[in-house]
Coordinates of C-alpha atoms and ligand atoms in Angstrom, one line a residue:
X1168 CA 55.7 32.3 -78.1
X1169 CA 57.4 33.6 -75.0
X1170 CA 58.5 37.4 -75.5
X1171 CA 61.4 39.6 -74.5
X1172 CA 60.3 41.9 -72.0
X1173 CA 61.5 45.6 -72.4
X1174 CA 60.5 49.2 -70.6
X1175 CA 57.9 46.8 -68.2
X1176 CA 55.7 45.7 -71.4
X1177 CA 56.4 42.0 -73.4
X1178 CA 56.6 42.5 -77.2
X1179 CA 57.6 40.1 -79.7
X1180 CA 61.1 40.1 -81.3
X1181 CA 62.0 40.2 -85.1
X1182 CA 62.6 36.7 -85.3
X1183 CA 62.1 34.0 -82.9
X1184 CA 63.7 30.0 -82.6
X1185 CA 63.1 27.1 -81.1
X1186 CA 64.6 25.5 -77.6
X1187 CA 65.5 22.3 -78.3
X1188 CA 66.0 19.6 -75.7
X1189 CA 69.9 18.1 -75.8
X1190 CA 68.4 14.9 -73.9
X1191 CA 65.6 14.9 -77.1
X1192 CA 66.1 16.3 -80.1
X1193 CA 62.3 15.6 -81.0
X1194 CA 61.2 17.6 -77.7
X1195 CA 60.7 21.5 -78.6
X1196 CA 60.9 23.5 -75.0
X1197 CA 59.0 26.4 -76.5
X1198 CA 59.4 29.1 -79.3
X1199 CA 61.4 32.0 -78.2
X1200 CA 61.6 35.6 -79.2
X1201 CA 64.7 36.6 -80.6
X1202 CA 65.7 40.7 -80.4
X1203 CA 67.6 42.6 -83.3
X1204 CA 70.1 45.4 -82.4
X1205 CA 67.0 48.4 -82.7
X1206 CA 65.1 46.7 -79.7
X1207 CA 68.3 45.9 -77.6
X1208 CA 68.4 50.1 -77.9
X1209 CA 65.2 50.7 -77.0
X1210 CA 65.8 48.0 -74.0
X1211 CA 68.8 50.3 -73.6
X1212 CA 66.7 53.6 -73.4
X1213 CA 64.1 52.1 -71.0
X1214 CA 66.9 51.0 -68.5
X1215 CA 68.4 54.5 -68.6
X1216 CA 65.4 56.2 -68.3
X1217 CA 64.3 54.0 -65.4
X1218 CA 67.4 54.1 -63.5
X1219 CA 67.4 56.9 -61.7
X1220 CA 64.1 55.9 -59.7
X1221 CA 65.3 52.5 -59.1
X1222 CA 68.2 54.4 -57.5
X1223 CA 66.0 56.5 -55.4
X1224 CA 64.7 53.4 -53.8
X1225 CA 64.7 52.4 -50.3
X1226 CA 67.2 49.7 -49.9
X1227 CA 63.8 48.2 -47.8
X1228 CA 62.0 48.5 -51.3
X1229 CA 64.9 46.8 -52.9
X1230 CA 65.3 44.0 -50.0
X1231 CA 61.7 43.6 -50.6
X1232 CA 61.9 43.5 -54.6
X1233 CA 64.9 40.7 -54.3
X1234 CA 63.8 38.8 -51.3
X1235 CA 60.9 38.1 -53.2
X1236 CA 61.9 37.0 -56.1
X1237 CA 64.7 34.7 -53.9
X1238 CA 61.8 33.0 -51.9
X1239 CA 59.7 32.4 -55.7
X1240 CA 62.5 31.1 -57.3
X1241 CA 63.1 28.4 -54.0
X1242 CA 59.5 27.9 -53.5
X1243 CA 59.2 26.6 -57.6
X1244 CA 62.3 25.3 -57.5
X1245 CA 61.3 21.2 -58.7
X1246 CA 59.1 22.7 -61.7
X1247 CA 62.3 25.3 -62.9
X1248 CA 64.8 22.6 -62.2
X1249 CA 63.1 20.3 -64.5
X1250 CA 62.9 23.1 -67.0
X1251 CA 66.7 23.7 -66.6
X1252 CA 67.6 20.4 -66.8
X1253 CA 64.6 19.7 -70.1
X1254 CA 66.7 22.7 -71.9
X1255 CA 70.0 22.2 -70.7
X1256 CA 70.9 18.6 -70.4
X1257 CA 72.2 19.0 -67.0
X1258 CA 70.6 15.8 -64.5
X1259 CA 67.3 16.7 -62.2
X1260 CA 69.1 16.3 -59.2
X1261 CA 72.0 19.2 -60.9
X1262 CA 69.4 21.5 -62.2
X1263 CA 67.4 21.9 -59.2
X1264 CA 70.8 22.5 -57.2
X1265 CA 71.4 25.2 -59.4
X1266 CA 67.7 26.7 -59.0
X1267 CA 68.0 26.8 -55.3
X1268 CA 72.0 28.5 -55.7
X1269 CA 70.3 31.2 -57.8
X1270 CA 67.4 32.0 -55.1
X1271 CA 70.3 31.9 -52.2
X1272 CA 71.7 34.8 -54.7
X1273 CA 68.6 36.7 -54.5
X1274 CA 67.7 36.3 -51.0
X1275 CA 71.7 37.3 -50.0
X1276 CA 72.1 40.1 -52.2
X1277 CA 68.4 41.1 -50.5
X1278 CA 70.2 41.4 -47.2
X1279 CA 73.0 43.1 -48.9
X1280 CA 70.7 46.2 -50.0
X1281 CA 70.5 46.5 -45.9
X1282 CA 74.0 46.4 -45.3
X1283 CA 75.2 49.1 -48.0
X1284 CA 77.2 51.6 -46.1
X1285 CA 80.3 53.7 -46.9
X1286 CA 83.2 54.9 -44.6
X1287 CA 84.2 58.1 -42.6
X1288 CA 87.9 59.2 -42.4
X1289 CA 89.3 62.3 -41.0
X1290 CA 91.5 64.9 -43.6
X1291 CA 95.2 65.3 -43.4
X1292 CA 94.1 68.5 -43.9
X1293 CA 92.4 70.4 -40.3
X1294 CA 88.9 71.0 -40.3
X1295 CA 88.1 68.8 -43.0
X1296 CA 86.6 65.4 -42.6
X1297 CA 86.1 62.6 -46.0
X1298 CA 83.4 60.7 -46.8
X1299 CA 84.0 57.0 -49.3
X1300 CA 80.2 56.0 -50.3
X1301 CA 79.6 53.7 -53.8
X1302 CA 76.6 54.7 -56.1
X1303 CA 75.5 53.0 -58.9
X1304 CA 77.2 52.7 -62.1
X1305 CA 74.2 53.2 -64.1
X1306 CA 73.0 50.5 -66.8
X1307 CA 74.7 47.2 -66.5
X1308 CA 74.9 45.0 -69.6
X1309 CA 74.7 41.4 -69.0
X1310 CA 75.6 38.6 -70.9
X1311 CA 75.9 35.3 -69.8
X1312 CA 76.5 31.4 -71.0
X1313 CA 74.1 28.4 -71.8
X1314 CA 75.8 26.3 -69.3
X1315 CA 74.2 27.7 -65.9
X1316 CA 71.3 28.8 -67.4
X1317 CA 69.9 30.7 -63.9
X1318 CA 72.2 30.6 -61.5
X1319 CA 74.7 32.9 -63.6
X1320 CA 71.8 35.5 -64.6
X1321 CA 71.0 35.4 -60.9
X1322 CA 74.3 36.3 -59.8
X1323 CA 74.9 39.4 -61.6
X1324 CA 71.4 40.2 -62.2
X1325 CA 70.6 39.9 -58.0
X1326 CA 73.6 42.0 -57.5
X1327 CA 73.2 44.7 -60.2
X1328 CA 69.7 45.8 -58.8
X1329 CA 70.8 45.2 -55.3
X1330 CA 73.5 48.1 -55.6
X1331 CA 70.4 50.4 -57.9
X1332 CA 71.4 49.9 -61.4
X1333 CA 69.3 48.9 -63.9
X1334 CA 69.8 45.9 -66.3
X1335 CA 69.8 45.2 -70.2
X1336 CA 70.1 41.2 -69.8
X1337 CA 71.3 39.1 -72.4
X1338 CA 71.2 35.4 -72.4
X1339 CA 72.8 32.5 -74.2
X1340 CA 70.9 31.9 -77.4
X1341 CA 70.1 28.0 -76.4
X1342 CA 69.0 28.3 -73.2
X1343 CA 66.3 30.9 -73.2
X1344 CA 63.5 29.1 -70.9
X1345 CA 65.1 29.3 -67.7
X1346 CA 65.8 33.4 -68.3
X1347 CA 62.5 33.9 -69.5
X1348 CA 60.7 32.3 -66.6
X1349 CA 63.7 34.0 -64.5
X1350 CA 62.5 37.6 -66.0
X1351 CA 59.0 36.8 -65.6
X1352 CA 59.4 36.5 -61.7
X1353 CA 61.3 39.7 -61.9
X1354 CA 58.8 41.6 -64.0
X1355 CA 56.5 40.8 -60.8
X1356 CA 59.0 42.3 -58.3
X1357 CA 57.4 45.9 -58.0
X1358 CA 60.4 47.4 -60.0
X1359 CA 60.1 50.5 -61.8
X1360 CA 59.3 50.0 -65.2
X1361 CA 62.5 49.4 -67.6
X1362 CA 64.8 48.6 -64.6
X1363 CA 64.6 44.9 -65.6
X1364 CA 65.0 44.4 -69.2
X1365 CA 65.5 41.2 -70.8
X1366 CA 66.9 40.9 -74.6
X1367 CA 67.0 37.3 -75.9
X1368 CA 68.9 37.0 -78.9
X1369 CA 71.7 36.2 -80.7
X1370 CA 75.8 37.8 -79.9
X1371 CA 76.1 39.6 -82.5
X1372 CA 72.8 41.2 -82.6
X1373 CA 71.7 41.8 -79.0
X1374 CA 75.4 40.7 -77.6
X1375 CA 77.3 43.9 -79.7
X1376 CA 74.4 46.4 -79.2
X1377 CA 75.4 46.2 -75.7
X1378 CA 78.7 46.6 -75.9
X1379 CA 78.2 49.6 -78.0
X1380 CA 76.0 51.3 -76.6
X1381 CA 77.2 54.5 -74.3
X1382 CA 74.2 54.8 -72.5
X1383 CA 75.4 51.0 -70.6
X1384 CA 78.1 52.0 -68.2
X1385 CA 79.1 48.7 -67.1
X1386 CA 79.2 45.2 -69.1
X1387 CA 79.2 41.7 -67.0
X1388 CA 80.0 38.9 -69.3
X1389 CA 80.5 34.8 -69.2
X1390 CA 81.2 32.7 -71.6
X1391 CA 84.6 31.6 -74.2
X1392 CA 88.1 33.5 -73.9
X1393 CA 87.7 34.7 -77.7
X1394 CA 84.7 36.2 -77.2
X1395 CA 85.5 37.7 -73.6
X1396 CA 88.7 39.2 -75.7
X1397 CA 85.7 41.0 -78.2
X1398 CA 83.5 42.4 -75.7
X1399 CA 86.4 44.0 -73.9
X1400 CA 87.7 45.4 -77.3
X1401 CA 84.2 46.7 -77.7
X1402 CA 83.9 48.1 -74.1
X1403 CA 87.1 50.1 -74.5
X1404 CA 86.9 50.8 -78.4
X1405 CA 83.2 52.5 -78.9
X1406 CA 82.6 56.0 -78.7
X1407 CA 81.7 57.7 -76.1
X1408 CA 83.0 56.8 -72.6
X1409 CA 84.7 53.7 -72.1
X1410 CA 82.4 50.6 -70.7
X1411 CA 83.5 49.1 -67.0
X1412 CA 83.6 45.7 -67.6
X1413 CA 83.8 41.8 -65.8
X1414 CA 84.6 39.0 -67.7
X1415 CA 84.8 35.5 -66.5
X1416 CA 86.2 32.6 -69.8
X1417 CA 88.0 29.5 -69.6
X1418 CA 89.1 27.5 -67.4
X1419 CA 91.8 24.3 -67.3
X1420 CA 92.0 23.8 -63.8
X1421 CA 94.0 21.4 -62.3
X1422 CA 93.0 18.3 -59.9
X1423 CA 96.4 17.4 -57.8
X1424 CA 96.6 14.0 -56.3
X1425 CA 99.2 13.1 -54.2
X1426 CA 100.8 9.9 -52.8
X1427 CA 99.6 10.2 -49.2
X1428 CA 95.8 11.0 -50.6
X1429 CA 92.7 8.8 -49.8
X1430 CA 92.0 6.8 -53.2
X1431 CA 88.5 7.2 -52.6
X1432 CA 88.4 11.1 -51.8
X1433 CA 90.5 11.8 -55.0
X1434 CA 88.4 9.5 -57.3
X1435 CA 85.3 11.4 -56.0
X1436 CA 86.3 14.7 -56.7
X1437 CA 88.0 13.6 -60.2
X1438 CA 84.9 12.0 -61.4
X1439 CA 82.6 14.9 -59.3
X1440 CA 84.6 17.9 -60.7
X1441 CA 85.7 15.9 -64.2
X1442 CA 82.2 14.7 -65.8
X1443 CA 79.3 16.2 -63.4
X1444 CA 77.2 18.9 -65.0
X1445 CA 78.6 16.8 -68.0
X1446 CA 82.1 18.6 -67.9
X1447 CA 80.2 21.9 -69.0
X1448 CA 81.8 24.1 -66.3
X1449 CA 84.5 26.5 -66.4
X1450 CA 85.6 25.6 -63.1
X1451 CA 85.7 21.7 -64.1
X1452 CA 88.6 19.6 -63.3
X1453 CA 90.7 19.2 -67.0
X1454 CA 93.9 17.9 -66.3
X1455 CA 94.3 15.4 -63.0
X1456 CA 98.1 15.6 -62.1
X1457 CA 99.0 12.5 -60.5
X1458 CA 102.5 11.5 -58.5
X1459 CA 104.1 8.1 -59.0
X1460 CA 103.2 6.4 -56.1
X1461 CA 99.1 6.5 -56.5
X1462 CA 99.2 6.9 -60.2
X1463 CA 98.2 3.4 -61.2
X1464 CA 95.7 2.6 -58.3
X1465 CA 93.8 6.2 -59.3
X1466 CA 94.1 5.0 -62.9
X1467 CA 92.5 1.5 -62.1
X1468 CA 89.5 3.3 -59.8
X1469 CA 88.8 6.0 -61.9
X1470 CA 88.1 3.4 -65.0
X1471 CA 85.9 1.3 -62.4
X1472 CA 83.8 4.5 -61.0
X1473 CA 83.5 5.6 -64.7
X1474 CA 81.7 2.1 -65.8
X1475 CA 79.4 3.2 -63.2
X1476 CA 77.8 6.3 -64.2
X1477 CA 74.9 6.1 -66.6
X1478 CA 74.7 8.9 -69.7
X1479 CA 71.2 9.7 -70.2
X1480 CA 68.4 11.5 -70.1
X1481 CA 69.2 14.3 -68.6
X1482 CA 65.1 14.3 -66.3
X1483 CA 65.7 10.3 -65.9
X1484 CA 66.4 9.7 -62.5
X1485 CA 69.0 6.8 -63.2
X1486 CA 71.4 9.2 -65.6
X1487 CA 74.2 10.4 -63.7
X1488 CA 76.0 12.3 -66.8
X1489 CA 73.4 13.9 -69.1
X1490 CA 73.7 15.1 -72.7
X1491 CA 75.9 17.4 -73.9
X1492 CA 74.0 21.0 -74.7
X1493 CA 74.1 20.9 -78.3
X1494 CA 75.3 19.3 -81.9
X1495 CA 78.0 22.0 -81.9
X1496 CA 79.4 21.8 -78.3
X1497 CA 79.1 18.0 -79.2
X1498 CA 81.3 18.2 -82.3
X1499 CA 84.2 20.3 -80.4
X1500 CA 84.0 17.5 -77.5
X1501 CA 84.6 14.5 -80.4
X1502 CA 87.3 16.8 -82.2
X1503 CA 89.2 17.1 -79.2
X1504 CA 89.1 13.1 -78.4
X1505 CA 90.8 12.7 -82.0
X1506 CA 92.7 15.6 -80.9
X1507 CA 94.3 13.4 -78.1
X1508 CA 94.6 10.5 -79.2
X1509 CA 96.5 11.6 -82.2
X1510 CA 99.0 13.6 -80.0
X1511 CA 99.6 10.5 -78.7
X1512 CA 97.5 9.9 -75.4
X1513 CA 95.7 6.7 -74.9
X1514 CA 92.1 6.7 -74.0
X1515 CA 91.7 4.6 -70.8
X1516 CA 88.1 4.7 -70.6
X1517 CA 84.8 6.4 -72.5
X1518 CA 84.7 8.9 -75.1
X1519 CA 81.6 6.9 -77.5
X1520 CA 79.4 8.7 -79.1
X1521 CA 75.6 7.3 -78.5
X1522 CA 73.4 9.0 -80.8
X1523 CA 70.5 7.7 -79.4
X1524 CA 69.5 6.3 -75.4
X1525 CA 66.0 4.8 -75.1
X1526 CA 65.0 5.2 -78.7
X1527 CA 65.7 9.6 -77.4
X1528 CA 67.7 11.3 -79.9
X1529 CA 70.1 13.4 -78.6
X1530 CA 73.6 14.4 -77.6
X1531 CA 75.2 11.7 -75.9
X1532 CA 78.5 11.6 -74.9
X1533 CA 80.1 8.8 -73.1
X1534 CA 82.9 10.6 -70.6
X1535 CA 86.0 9.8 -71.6
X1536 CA 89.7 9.6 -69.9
X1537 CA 93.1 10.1 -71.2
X1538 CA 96.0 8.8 -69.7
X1539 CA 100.0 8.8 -71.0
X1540 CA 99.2 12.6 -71.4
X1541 CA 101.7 14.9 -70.9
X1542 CA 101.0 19.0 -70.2
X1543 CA 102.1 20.5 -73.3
X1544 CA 99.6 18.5 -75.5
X1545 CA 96.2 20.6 -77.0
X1546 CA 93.9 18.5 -74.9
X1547 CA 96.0 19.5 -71.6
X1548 CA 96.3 23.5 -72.8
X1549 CA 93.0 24.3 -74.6
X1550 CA 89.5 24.6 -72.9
X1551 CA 87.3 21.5 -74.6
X1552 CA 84.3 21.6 -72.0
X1553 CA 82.6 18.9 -72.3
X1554 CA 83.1 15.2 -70.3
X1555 CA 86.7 14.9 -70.8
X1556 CA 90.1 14.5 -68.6
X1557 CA 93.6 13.7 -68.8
X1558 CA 95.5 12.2 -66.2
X1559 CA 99.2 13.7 -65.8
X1560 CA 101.8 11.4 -64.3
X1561 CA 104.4 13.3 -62.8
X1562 CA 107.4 12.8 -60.4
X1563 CA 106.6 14.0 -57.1
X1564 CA 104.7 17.6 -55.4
X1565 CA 107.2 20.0 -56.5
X1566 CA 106.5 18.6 -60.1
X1567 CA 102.7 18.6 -59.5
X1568 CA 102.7 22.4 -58.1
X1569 CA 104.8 23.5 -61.2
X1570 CA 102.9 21.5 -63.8
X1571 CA 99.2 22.7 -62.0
X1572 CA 100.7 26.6 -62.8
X1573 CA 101.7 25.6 -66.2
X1574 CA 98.9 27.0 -67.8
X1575 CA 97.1 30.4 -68.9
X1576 CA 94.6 30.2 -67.5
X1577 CA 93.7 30.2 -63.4
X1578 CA 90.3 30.1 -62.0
X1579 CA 90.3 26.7 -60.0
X1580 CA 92.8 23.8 -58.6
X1581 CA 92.9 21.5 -56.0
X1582 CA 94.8 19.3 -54.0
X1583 CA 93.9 15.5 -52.3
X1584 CA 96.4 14.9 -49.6
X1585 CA 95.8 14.3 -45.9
X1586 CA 99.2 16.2 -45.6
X1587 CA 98.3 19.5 -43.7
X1588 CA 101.9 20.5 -44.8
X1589 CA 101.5 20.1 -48.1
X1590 CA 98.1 20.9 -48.1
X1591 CA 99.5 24.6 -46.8
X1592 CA 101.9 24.3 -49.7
X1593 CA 99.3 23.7 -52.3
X1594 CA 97.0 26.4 -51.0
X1595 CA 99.5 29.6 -50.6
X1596 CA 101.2 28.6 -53.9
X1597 CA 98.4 27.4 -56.3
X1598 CA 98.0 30.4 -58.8
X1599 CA 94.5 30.2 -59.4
X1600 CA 91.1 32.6 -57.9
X1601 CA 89.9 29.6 -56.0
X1602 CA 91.8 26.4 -54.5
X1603 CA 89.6 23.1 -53.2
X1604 CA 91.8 21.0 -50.3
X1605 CA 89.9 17.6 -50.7
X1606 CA 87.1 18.9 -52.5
X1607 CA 86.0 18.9 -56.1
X1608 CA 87.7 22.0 -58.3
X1609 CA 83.5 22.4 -59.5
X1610 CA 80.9 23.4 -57.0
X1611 CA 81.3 27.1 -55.0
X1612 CA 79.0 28.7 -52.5
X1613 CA 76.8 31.1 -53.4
X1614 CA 77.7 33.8 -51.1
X1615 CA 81.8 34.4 -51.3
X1616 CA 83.5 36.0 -54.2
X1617 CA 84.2 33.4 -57.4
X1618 CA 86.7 34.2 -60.3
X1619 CA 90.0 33.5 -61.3
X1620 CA 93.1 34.7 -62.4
X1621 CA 95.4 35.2 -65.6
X1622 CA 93.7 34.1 -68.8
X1623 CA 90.4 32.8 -66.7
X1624 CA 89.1 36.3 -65.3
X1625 CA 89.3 40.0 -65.9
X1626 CA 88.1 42.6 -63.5
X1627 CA 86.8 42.1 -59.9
X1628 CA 85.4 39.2 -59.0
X1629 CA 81.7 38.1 -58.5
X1630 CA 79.4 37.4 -55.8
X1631 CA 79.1 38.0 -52.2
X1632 CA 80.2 41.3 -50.8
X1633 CA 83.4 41.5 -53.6
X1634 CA 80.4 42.2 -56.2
X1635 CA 80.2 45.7 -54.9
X1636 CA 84.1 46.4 -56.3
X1637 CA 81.9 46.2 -60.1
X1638 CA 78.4 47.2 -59.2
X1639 CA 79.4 50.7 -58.0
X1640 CA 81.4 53.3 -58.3
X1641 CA 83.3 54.8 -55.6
X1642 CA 82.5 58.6 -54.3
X1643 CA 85.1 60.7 -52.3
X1644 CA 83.3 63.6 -50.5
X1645 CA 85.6 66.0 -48.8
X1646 CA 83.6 68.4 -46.3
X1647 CA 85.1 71.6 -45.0
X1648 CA 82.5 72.5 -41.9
Ligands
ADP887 P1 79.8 29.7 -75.2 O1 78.6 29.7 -76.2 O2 80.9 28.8 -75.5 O3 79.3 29.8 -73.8 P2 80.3 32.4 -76.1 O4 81.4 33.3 -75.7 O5 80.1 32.1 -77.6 O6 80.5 31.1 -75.3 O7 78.9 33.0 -75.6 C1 78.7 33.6 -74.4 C2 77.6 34.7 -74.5 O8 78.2 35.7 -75.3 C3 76.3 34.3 -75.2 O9 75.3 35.0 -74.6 C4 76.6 34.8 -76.6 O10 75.4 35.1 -77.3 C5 77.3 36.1 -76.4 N1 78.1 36.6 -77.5 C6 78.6 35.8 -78.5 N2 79.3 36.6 -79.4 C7 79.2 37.9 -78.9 C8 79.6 39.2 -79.4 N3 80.3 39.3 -80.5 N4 79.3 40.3 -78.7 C9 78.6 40.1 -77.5 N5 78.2 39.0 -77.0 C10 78.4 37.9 -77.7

């Protein structure tokens, strides 16, 4: 059984489940521990005790610590790919991208711990001068989704000890292999004990205890909108002092294509940012608002593209579109379809159920496309996540730019045009965190600041140097000589 690992020792939890492979039902990943809300506290005490010393660190010791762990996680990064992808369903070629995203975290947020500085201003006031440095903000709770199983831990995990807090990490309940073996090259980083702490186990065990907890100063947390909306109840409603806290949710981001775009650059991002990963991002591309004039010829090509992708196992190196993550996530997908197709849209291609491929049991899903949608139905407001698009037929730009902000939520859109002066349109008036001219709405750098806006994000955003606006806290220092 693989453990949780708490104040630098492993120990077993109170209960423990099964990882189950999406791709195989029959294949068991491994049995893994599962934490109750007394041993997320002690995790809690050990990363409070801890903290102080990891703050008195060189940032050479921390480069060190991360830099390692960034050059591990690249060096292995075919053997945790396939684990990623054996746990997740995502394809080899997917999983393995995301390994080496999450070791390009480490090994930036490693140079970051060199870079840390503050700011010098002179007073208004004579004689005095003002100092701005950040410190840490203490213990940082994270919590994070099944559906980037490392490269999410790595990215608030890598940036949380780069800026000297110490960690209480969470992960999604089906997806513990990949955080394990993530914590398991962490708890051979030279950290003081307890500044690394991981907690698997189930939201409202492990998830709450978090949340609750005063000793945590800081909560980081991906995953649905309705639980997003409890964690920052929790964060502001416990006792104690209030919890700073991140939270990245849905998404419905729009995919614009315009008359004067290439057919084939437009069908490659639909089908790229629709169905890759198997639709299971939040920055995937939902709706695909379409003018007039191309409407029918991107219709026609995105059916033929979609005839070419192959739904399988997820390690087979022919699947293009691999399982969905589980029977639940499954179920949601297929409630949706009937969802659409009762509002009145009309399936143009996909959306079959294959309950087994290769004599392999598991959670197949064959992508599926709406058309004769329209942007008020369920399947065009509500996040389904899974391998699932509507096109939107609509008049002309102007239409497309107001129906692409029709929504609540805003963390990508894009645009296919070879118009710069539309493209300029699309970019300064898109309301979402991030905006993709030609390119896919899915698929960010590892290295600039990712979130959203409205109903997609709360808080700053995450990654790159923006990370520092949540994993410190400012100091203003005025000095009288
Ligand atoms: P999804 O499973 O769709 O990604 P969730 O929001 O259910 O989205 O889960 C995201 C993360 O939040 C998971 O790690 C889950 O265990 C955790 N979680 C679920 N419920 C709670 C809760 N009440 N408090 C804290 N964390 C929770």
């Amino acid at each position: 059984m693989k453990r949780n690992h708490i104040a630098g020792e492993w120990v077993d939890g109170a209960t423990a489940a099964d990882n189950i492979n999406p791709s195989d039902t029959r294949d068991v990943v491994g049995l893994y521990a599962r934490a109750d809300a007394g041993q997320a506290a002690e995790a809690i005490a050990a990363a409070h005790a801890a903290q102080p010393l990891w703050a008195a660190s060189t940032p050479q010791q921390r480069f060190d610590a991360l830099d390692a762990v960034g050059s591990e996680i690249l060096a292995r990064r075919d053997e945790l790919g396939d684990l990623l992808a054996r746990e997740e369903g995502k394809t080899l070629a997917e999983a393995v991208g995301e390994v080496v995203r999450a070791g390009q975290i480490f090994k930036f947020f490693a140079g970051e711990t060199l870079r840390a500085g503050g700011e010098l201003l002179a007073s208004t006031r004579p004689g005095l001068s003002v100092e701005i440095t950040r410190e840490p903000v203490g213990v940082v709770g994270i919590i994070t989704p099944w559906n980037f199983p490392i490269a999410i831990p790595a990215w608030k995990i890598a940036p949380a000890l780069a800026h000297g807090n110490a960690v209480v990490f969470k992960p999604a309940e089906n997806v513990p292999a990949s955080a394990w073996a993530l914590a398991e090259i962490l708890s051979r980083a030279n950290l003081p004990a307890g500044t690394f702490n991981l907690v698997m186990g189930r939201g409202r065990d492990v998830g709450e205890a978090l949340l609750n907890d005063a000793r945590v100063s800081a909560v980081t947390f991906t995953g649905s909108e309705a639980t997003g909306r409890k964690v920052a109840q929790a964060c502001i409603g416990r006792r104690g002092p209030m919890a700073k806290f991140q939270l990245e949710m849905g998404g419905k981001n729009p995919l614009v294509v315009l008359d004067d775009a290439d057919l084939d650059v437009a069908v490659n991002c639909a089908i790229h940012g629709a169905f890759f990963s198997t639709g299971q991002r939040c920055t995937a591309s939902s709706r695909l608002i379409v003018t007039e004039g191309i409407h029918d010829r991107f219709v026609a090509a995105m059916v033929e593209r979609m005839k070419t992708l192959v739904v399988g196992d997820a390690r087979d190196a022919r699947t293009s579109i691999g399982p969905v993550v589980d029977a639940v996530q499954l179920q949601q997908d297929t409630d949706y379809i009937d969802i659409g197709r009762r509002e009145g849209a009309r399936l143009a291609f996909g959306g079959d159920v294959r309950e087994t491929v290769d004599g392999k049991p598991g959670f197949y899903l064959q992508p599926a496309l709406f058309v004769d949608t329209h942007n008020g139905m369920r399947i065009n407001r509500e996040e389904i996540f899974g391998p699932v698009a509507s096109v939107i037929r609509v008049r002309d730009a102007e239409a497309a730019l107001a129906t692409a902000n029709d929504t609540e939520f805003g963390l990508s859109s894009g645009v296919c045009t070879t118009s710069l002066k539309l493209a300029a349109h699309f970019k300064r008036h898109l309301q979402a965190g991030m905006v993709m001219v030609n390119a896919p709405t899915a698929g960010v750098d590892p290295h600039v600041p990712f979130g959203g806006r409205k109903g997609s994000s709360h808080g700053p955003r995450e990654q790159g140097r923006h990370a520092a606006e949540f994993y410190t806290t400012v100091k203003t220092t005025y000095v009288a000589p």
